[in-house]
Short mmCIF file of C-alpha atoms and ligand atoms in Angstrom, two decimals:
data_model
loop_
_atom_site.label_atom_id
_atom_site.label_comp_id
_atom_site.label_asym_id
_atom_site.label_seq_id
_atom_site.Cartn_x
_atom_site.Cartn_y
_atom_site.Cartn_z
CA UNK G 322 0.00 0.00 0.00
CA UNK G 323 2.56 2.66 1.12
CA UNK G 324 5.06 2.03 -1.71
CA UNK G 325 2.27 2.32 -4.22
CA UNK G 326 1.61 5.61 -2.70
CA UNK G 327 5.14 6.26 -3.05
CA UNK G 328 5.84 5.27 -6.76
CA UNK G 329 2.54 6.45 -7.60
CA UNK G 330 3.87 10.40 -6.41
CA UNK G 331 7.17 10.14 -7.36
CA UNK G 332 6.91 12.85 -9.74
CA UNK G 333 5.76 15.22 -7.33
CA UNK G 334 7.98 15.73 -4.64
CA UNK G 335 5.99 17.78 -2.12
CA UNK G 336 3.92 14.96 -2.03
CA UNK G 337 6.52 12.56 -1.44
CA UNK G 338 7.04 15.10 1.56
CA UNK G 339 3.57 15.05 2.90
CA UNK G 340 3.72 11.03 2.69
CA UNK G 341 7.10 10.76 5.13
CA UNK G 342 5.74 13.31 7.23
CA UNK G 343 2.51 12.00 7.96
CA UNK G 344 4.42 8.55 8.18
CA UNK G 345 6.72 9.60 10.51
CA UNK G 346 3.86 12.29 12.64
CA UNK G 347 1.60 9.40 13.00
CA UNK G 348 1.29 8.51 16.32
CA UNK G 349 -0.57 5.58 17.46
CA UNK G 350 -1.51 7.72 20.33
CA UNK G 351 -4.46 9.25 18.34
CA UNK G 352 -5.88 5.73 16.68
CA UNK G 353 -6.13 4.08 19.46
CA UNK G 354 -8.12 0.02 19.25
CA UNK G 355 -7.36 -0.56 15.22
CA UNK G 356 -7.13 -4.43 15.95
CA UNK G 357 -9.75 -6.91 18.08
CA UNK G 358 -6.31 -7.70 19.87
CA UNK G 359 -5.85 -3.61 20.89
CA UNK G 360 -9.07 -4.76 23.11
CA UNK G 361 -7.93 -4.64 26.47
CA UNK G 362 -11.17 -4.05 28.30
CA UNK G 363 -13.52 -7.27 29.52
CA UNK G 364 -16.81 -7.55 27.61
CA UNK G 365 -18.87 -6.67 30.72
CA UNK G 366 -16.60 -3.72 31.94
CA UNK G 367 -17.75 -0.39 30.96
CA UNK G 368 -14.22 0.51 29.09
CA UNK G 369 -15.54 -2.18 26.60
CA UNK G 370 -18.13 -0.72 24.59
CA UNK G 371 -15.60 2.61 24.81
CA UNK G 372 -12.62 0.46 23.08
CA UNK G 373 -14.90 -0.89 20.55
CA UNK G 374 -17.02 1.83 19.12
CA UNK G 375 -12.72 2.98 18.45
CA UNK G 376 -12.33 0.09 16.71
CA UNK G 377 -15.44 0.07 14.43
CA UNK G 378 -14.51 4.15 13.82
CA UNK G 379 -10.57 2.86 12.63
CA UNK G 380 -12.43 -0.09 10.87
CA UNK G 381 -14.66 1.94 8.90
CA UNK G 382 -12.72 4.79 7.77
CA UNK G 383 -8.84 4.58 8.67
CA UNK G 384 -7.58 8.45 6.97
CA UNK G 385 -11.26 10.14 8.42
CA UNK G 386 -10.80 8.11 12.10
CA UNK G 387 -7.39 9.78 12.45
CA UNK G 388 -9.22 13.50 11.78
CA UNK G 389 -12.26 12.45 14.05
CA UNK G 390 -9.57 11.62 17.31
CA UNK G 391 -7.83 14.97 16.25
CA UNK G 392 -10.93 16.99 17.17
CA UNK G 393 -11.05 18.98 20.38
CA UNK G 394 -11.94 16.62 23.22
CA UNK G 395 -15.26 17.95 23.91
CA UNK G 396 -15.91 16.79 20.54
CA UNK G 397 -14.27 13.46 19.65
CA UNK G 398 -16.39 11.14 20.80
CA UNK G 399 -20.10 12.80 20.29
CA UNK G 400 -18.44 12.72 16.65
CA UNK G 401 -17.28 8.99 16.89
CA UNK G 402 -20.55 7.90 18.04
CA UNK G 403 -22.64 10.68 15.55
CA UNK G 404 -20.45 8.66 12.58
CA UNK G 405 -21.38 5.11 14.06
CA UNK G 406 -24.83 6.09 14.07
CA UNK G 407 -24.83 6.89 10.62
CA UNK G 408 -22.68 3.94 9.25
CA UNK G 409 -25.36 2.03 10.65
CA UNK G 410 -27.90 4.03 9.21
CA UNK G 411 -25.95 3.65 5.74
CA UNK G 412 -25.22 -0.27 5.85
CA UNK G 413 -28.79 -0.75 6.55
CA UNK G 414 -29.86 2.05 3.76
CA UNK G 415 -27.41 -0.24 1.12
CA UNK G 416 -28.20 -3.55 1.75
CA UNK G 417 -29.85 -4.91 -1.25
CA UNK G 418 -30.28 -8.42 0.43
CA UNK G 419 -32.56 -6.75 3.41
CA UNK G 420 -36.47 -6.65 2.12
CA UNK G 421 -38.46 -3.49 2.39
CA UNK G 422 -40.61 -5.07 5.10
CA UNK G 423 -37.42 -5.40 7.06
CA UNK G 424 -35.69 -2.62 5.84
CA UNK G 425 -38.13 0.47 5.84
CA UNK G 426 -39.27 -0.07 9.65
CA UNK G 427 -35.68 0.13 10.44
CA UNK G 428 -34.85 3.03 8.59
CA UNK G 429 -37.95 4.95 9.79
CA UNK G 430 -37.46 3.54 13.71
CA UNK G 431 -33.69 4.09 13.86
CA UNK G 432 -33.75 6.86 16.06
CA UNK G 433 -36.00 5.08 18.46
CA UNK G 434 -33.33 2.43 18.33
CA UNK G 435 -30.60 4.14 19.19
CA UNK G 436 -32.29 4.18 22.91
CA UNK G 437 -32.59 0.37 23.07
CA UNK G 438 -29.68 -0.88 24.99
CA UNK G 439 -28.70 -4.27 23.73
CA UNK G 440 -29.96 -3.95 20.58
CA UNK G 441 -28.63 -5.51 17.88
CA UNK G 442 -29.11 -6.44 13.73
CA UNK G 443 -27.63 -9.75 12.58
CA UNK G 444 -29.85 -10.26 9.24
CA UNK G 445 -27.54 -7.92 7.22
CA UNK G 446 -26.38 -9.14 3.89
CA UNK G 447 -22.87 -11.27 4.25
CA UNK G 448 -21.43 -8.57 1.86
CA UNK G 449 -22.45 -5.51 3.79
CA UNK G 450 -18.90 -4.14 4.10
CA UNK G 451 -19.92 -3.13 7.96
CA UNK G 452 -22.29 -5.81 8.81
CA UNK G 453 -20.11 -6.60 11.73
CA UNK G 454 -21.15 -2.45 13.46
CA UNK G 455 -24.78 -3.63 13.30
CA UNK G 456 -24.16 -7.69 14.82
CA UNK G 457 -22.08 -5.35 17.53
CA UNK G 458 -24.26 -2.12 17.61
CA UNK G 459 -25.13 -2.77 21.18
CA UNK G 460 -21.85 -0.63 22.15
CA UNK G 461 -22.53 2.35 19.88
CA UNK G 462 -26.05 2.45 21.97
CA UNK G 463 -23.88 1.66 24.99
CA UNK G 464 -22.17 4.98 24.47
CA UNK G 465 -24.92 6.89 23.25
CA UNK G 466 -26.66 6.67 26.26
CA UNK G 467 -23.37 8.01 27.61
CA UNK G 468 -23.26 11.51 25.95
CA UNK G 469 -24.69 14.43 27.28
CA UNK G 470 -28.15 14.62 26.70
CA UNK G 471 -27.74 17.68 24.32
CA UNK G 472 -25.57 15.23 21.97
CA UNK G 473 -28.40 12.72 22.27
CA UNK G 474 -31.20 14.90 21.26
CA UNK G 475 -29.19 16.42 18.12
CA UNK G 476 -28.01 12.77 17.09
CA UNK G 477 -31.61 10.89 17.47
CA UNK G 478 -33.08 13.99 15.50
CA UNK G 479 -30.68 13.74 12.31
CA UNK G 480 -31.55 9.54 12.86
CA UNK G 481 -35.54 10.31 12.92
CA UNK G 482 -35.09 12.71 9.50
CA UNK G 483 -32.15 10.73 7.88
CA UNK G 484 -33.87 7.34 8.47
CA UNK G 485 -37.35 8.56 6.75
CA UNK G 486 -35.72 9.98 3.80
CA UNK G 487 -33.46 7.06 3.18
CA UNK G 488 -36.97 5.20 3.31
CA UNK G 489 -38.64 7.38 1.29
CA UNK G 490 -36.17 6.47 -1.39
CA UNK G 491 -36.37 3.26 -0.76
CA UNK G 492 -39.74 3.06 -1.04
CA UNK G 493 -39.78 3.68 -4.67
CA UNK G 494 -39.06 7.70 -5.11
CA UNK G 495 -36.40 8.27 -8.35
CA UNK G 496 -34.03 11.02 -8.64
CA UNK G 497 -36.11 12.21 -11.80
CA UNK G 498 -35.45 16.02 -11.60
CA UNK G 499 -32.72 18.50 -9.66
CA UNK G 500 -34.82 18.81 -6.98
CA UNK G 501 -34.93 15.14 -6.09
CA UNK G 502 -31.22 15.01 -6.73
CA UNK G 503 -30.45 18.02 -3.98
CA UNK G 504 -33.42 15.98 -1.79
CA UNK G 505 -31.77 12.88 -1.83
CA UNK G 506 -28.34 14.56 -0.98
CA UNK G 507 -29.64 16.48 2.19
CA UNK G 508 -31.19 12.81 3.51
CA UNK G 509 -27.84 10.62 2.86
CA UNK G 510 -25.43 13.80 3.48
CA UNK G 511 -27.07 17.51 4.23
CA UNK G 512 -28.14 15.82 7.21
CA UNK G 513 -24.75 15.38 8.15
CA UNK G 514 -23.48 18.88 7.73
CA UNK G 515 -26.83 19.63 10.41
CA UNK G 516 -25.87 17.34 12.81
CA UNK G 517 -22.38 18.32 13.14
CA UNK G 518 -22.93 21.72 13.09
CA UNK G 519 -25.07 21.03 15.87
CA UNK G 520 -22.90 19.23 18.00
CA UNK G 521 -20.53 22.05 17.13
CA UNK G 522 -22.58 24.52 18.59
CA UNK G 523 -24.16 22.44 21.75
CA UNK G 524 -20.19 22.01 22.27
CA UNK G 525 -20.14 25.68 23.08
CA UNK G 526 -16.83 25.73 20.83
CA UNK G 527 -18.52 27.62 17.69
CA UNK G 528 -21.15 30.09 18.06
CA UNK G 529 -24.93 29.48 17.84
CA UNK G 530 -25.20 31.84 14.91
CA UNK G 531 -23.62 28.36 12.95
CA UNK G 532 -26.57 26.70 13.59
CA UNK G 533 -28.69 29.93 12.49
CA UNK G 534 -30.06 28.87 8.90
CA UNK G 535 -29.86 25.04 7.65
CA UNK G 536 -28.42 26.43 4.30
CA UNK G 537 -24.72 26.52 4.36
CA UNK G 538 -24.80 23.63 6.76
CA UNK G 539 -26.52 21.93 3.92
CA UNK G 540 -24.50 22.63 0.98
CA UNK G 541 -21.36 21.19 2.99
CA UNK G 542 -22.89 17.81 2.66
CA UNK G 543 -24.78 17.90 -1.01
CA UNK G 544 -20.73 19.17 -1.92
CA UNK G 545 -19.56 16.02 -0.74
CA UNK G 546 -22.57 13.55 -1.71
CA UNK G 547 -22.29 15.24 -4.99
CA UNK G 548 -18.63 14.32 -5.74
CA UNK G 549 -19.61 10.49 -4.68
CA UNK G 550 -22.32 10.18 -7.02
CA UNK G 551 -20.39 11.19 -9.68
CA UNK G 552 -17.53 9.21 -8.87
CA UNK G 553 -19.49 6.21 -8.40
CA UNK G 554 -21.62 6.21 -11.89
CA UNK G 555 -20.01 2.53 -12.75
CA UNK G 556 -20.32 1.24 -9.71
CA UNK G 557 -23.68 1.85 -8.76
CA UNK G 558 -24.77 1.49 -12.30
CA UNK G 559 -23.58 -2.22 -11.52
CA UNK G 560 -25.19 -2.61 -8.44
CA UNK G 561 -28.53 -1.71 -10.06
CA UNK G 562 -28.33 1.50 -8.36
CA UNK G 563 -28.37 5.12 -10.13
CA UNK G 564 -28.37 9.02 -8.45
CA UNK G 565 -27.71 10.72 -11.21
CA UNK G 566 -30.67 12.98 -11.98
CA UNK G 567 -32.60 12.05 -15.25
CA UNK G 568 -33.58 16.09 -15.46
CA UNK G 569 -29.82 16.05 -16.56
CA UNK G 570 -28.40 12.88 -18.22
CA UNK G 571 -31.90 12.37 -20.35
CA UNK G 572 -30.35 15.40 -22.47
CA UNK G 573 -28.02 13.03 -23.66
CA UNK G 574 -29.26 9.57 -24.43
CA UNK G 575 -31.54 8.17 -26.93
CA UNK G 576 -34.84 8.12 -26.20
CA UNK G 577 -34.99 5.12 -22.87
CA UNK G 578 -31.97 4.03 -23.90
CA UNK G 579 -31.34 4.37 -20.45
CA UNK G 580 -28.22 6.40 -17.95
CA UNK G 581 -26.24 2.94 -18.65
CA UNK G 582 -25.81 3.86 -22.22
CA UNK G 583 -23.38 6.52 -21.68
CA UNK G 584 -21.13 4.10 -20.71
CA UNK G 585 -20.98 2.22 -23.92
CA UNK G 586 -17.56 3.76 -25.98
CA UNK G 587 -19.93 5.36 -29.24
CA UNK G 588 -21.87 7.71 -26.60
CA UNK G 589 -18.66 8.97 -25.35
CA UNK G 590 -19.33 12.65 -26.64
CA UNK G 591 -22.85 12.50 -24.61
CA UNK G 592 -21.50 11.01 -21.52
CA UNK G 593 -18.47 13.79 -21.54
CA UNK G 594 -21.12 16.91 -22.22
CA UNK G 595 -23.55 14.87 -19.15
CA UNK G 596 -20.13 14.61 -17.15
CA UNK G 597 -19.47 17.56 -17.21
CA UNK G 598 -22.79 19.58 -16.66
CA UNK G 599 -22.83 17.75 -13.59
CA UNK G 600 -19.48 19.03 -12.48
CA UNK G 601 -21.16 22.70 -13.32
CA UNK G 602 -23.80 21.53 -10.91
CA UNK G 603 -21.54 20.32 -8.17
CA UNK G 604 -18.86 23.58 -8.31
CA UNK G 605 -21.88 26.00 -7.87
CA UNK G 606 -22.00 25.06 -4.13
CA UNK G 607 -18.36 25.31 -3.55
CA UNK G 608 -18.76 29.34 -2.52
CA UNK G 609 -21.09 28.21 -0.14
CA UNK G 610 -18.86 25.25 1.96
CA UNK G 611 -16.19 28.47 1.95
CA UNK G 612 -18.69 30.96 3.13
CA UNK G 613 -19.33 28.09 6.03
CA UNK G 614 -16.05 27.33 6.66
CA UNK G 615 -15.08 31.32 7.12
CA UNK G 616 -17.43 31.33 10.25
CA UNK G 617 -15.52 28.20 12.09
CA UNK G 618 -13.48 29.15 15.11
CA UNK G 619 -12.08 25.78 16.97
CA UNK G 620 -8.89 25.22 14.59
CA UNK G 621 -9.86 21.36 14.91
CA UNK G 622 -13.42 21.44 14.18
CA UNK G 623 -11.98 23.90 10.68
CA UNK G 624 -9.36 21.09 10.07
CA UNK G 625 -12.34 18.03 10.08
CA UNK G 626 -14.68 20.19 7.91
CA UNK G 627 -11.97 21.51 5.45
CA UNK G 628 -10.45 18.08 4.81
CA UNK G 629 -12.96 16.09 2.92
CA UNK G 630 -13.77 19.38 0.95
CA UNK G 631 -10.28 20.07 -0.34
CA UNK G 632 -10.49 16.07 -1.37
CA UNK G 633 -13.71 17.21 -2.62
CA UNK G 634 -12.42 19.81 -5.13
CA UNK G 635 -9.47 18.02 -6.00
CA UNK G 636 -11.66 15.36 -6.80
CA UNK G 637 -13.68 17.33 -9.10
CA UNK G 638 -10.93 18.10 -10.77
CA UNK G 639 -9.46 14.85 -11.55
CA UNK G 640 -13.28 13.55 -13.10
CA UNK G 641 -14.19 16.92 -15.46
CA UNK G 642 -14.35 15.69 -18.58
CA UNK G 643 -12.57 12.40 -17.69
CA UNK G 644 -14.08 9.31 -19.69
CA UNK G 645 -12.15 6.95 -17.11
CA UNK G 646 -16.00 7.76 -15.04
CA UNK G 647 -17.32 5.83 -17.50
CA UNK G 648 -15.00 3.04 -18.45
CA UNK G 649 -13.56 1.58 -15.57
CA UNK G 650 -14.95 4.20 -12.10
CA UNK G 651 -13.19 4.65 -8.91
CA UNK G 652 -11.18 7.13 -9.75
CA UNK G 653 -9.58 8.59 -6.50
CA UNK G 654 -6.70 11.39 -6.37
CA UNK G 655 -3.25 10.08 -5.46
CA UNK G 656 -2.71 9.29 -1.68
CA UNK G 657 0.44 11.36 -1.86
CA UNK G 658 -1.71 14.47 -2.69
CA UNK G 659 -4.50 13.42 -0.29
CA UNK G 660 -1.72 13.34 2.56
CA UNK G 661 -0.66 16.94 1.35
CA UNK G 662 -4.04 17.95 0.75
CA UNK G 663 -4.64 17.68 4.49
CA UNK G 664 -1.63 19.22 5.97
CA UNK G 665 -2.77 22.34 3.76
CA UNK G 666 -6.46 22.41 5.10
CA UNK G 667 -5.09 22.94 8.40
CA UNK G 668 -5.81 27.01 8.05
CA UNK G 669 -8.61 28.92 6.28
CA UNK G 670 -6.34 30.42 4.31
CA UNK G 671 -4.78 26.83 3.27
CA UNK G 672 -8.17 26.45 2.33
CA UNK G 673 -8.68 29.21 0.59
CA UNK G 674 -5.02 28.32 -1.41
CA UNK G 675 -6.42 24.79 -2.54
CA UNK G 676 -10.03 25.90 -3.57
CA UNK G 677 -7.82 28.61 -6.08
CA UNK G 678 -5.82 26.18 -7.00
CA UNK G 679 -8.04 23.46 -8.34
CA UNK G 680 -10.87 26.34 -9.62
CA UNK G 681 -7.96 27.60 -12.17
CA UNK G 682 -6.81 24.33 -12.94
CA UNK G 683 -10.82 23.34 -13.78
CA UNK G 684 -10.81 26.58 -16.09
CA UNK G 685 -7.66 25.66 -17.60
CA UNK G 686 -8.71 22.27 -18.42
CA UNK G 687 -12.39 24.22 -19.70
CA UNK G 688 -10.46 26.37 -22.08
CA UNK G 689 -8.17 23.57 -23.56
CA UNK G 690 -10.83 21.74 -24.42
CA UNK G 691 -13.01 24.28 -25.82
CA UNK G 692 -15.52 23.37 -28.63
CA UNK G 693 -13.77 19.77 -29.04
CA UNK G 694 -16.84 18.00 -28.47
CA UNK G 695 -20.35 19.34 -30.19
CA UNK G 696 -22.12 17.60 -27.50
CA UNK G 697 -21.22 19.71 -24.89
CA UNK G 698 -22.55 23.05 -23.80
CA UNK G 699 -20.76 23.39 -20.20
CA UNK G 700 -18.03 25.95 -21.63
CA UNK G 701 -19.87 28.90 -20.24
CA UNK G 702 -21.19 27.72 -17.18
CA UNK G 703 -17.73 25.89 -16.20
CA UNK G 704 -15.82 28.87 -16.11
CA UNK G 705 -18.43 31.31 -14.62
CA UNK G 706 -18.61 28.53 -11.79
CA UNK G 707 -14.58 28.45 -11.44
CA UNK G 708 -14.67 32.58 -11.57
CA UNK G 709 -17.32 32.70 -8.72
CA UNK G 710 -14.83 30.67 -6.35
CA UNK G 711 -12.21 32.39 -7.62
CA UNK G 712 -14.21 36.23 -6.97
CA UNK G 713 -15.48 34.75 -3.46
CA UNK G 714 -11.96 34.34 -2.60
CA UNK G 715 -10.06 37.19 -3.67
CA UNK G 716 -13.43 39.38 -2.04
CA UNK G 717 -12.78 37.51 1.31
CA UNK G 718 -8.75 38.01 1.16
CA UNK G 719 -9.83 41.52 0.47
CA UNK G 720 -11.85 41.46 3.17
CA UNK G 721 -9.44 38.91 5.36
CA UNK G 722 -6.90 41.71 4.02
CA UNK G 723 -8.94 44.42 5.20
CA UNK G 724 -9.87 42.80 8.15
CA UNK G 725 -5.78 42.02 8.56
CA UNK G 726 -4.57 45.32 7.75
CA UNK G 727 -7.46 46.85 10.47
CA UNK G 728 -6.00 44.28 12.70
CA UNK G 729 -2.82 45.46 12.10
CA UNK G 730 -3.33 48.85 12.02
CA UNK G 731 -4.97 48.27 15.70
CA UNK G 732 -1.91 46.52 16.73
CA UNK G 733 0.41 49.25 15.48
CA UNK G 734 -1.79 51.62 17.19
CA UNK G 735 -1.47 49.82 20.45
CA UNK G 736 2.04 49.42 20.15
CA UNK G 737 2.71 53.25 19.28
CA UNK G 738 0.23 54.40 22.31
CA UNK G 739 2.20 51.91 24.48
CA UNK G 740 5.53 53.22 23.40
CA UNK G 741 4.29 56.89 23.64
CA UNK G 742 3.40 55.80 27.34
CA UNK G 743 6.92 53.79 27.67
CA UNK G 744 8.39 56.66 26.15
CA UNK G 745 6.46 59.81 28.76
CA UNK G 746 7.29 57.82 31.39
CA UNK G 747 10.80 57.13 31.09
CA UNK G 748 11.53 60.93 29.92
CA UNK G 749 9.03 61.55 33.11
CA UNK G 750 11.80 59.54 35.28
CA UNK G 751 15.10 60.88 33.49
CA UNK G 752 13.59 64.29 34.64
CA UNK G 753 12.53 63.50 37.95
CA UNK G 754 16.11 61.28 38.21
CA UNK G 755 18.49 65.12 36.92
CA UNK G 756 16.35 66.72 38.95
CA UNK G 757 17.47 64.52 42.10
CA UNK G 758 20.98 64.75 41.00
CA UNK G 759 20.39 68.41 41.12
CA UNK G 760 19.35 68.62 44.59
CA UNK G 761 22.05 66.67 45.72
CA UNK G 762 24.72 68.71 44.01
CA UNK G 763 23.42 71.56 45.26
C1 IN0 H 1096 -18.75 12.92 7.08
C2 IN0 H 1096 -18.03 13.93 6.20
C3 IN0 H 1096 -17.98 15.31 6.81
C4 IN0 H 1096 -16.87 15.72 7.54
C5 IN0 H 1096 -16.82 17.04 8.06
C6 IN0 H 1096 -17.85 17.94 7.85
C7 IN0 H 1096 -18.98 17.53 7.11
C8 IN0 H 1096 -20.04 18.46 6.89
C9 IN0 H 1096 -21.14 18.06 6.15
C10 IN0 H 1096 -21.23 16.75 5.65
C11 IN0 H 1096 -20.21 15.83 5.86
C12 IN0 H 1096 -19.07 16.20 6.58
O1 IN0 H 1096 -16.72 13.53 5.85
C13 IN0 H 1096 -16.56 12.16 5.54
C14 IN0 H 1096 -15.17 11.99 4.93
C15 IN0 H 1096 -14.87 10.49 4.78
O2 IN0 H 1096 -15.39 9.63 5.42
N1 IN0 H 1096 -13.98 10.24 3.83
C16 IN0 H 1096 -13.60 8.88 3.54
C17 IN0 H 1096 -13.28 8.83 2.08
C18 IN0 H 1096 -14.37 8.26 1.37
O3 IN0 H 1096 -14.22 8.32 0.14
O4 IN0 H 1096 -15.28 7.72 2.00
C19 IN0 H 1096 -12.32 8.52 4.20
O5 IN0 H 1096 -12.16 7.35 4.38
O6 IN0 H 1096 -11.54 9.44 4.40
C20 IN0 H 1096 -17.63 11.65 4.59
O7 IN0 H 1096 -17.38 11.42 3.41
N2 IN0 H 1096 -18.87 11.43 5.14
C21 IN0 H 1096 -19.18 11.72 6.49
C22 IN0 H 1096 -19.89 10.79 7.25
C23 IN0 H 1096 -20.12 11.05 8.59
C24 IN0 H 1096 -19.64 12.22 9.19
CL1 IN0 H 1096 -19.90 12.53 10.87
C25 IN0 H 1096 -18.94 13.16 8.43
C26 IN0 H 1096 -19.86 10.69 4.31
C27 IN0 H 1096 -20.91 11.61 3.61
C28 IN0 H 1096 -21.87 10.71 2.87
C29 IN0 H 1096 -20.25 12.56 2.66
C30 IN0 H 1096 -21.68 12.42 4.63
#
């Protein structure tokens, strides 16, 4: 794994960098319980179900447990237990095996669950990559039941909504048109961005003004859901599975020839032009996840909400206009520039940096390709969605500049009346002081 991330960055050295530091900073003191054997505590103790819910967190996400530990301790494990919560939402949501008559009561009940200790779900799917949280999920309730009751209530209310849209969906409603699209991203993903920003808030470590209007909140998670869906159009197309909104990719297939037929080699033009009008789509919210980002005070809670974003938009970049969607899917950035990627979302500014970055590279890529393929009508719209990131950035270094150079002029206006003072009262004493010598010449 490692030297594949090596040779795989060798030609970028600031990534090779990034992959020795991070080696080398890694400390096992922040993933603690990665193995069954890292179990120390006995089953009935009450460090158990602690230890555990660690090890389904490093199970289920190693690079995203790392950032979740990393968070202030106030937050880490409302977080770890928020993320269990909905990985067992999500295995439950994906399991094709599970019938609707066992599926849907779950899905709508889940937040009722999470307050019955012992419970637990054995009748997933053998596939279901996290079958073993749910056979366990007695010690993410265990825990639960731990947390503060303001945790509680904000977790089992983003359980109640997520599990009834998830159902909804499940039930039988498409993603026909836009509107289901951004629906069906605020269920699996806007919910998300609510939950944590409420456990941000309830944590007293951002203000309550985060929590104000669902909107930006929102847009965090349909930027992420957004960049999955696209990057999982084989995949899912495989699995029988498609949430890629027909208002879109009927523009450019034969009448119910269906969204599978952009992946056959003659459509390619079709399923480039589709491709990329829902990258247009996608980039549109990116001003928005900076506009929430701007308001976030705890450097660690910044750091866990800037680093999936910055994968986000490097993401984005890597699948505009990029047939490999089509042909062979799971495309992923290289873990040498994920590793760096996260070392420079540890500031606002970093932030800021990347999102530039990646918005001129998009427009660069726009303009090379320009009128190359008669299918495709995302010229326009690609670069006025690069050039509004670009604008919302240079406006908030203006104002970050501003803001700075007030700063600093405050500062140096501090530091001049403080040297004025230093300065009247030392002259003050070098009078008083000659006039003592005076006296005693005299
Ligand atoms: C997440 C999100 C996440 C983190 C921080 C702020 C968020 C605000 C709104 C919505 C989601 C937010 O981040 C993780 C990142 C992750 O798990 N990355 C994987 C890579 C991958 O490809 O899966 C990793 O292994 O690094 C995320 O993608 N989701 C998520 C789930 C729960 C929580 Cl608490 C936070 C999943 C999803 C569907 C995007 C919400």
């Amino acid at each position: 794994m490692a030297t594949a991330a090596f040779t795989a960055s060798l030609g970028h050295p600031s990534e090779i960098y990034a992959l020795l530091k991070y080696k080398l900073t890694t400390s096992d003191a922040v993933t603690k319980y990665t193995t069954l054997e890292s179990i120390t505590a006995k089953k009935d103790s009450p460090e158990y179900s602690y230890q555990m819910c660690y090890y389904f967190l490093n199970k289920t996400s190693r690079s995203f447990a790392r950032v979740i530990q990393e968070l202030h301790p106030e937050l880490c494990h409302p977080v770890c237990i928020f993320y269990l919560t909905l990985r067992g939402l999500d295995t439950i949501e994906d399991d094709m095996t599970l019938d609707n008559k066992v599926k849907l009561p779950l899905l709508r009940g889940f937040d009722k669950i999470m307050y019955k200790k012992g419970w637990t779900f054995k009748e997933s799917g053998p596939n279901e990559k996290d079958r073993i949280l749910l056979v366990d999920y007695d010690v993410v309730i265990t825990e639960f039941l731990k947390l503060k009751p303001k945790y509680q209530v904000v977790i089992a209310n983003i359980a109640k909504r997520m599990g009834n849209g998830m159902a909804d969906f499940c039930e039988g409603k498409k993603v026909k048109t836009v509107a289901d699209y951004d629906l069906y991203c605020h269920y699996v993903a806007g919910l998300v961005g609510i939950g944590l920003t409420g456990l941000f808030s309830e944590s007293g470590l951002e203000s309550a003004s985060l929590t104000e209007s669902e909107y930006l909140q929102n847009r965090m998670g349909l930027f992420l859901q957004k960049v999955n869906i696209i990057k999982d159009y084989l995949e899912d197309w495989k699995d029988g599975r498609s949430f890629w909104p027909e208002e879109i990719w009927g523009k450019y297939v034969w009448e119910n020839a269906g969204l599978g037929s952009l992946s056959k080699p003659e459509n390619i033009n079709d399923a480039l032009a589709c491709l990329n009008e829902l990258c247009v789509n996608v980039l549109k919210l990116a001003p928005d996840c900076l506009e929430y980002m701007a308001k976030l005070k705890e450097p660690s809670v910044l750091h866990f909400c800037a680093i999936p974003q910055v994968m986000a938009i490097a993401s984005i970049a890597l699948f505009f206009n990029n047939n490999v969607v089509f042909t062979k899917g799971g495309l992923k950035i290289r873990r040498g520039l994920a590793v760096k990627l996260i070392y420079e979302a540890t500031t606002f500014d970093g932030v800021k940096e990347v999102f530039k970055k990646y918005a001129l590279d998009i427009a660069r890529q726009n303009s090379l390709r320009v009128g190359k393929n008669p299918k495709d009508e995302s010229f326009m719209p690609i670069s006025e969605a690069c050039s509004d990131i670009v604008r919302w950035i240079n406006k908030h270094d203006v104002v970050a500049g501003t803001n700075k150079k007030k700063e600093r002029e405050r500062q140096e206006f501090i530091a001049m009346i403080v040297m004025a003072l230093v300065g009247a009262i030392t002259s003050f004493c070098m009078i008083q002081f000659f006039k003592w010598v005076k006296t005693w010449e005299a």
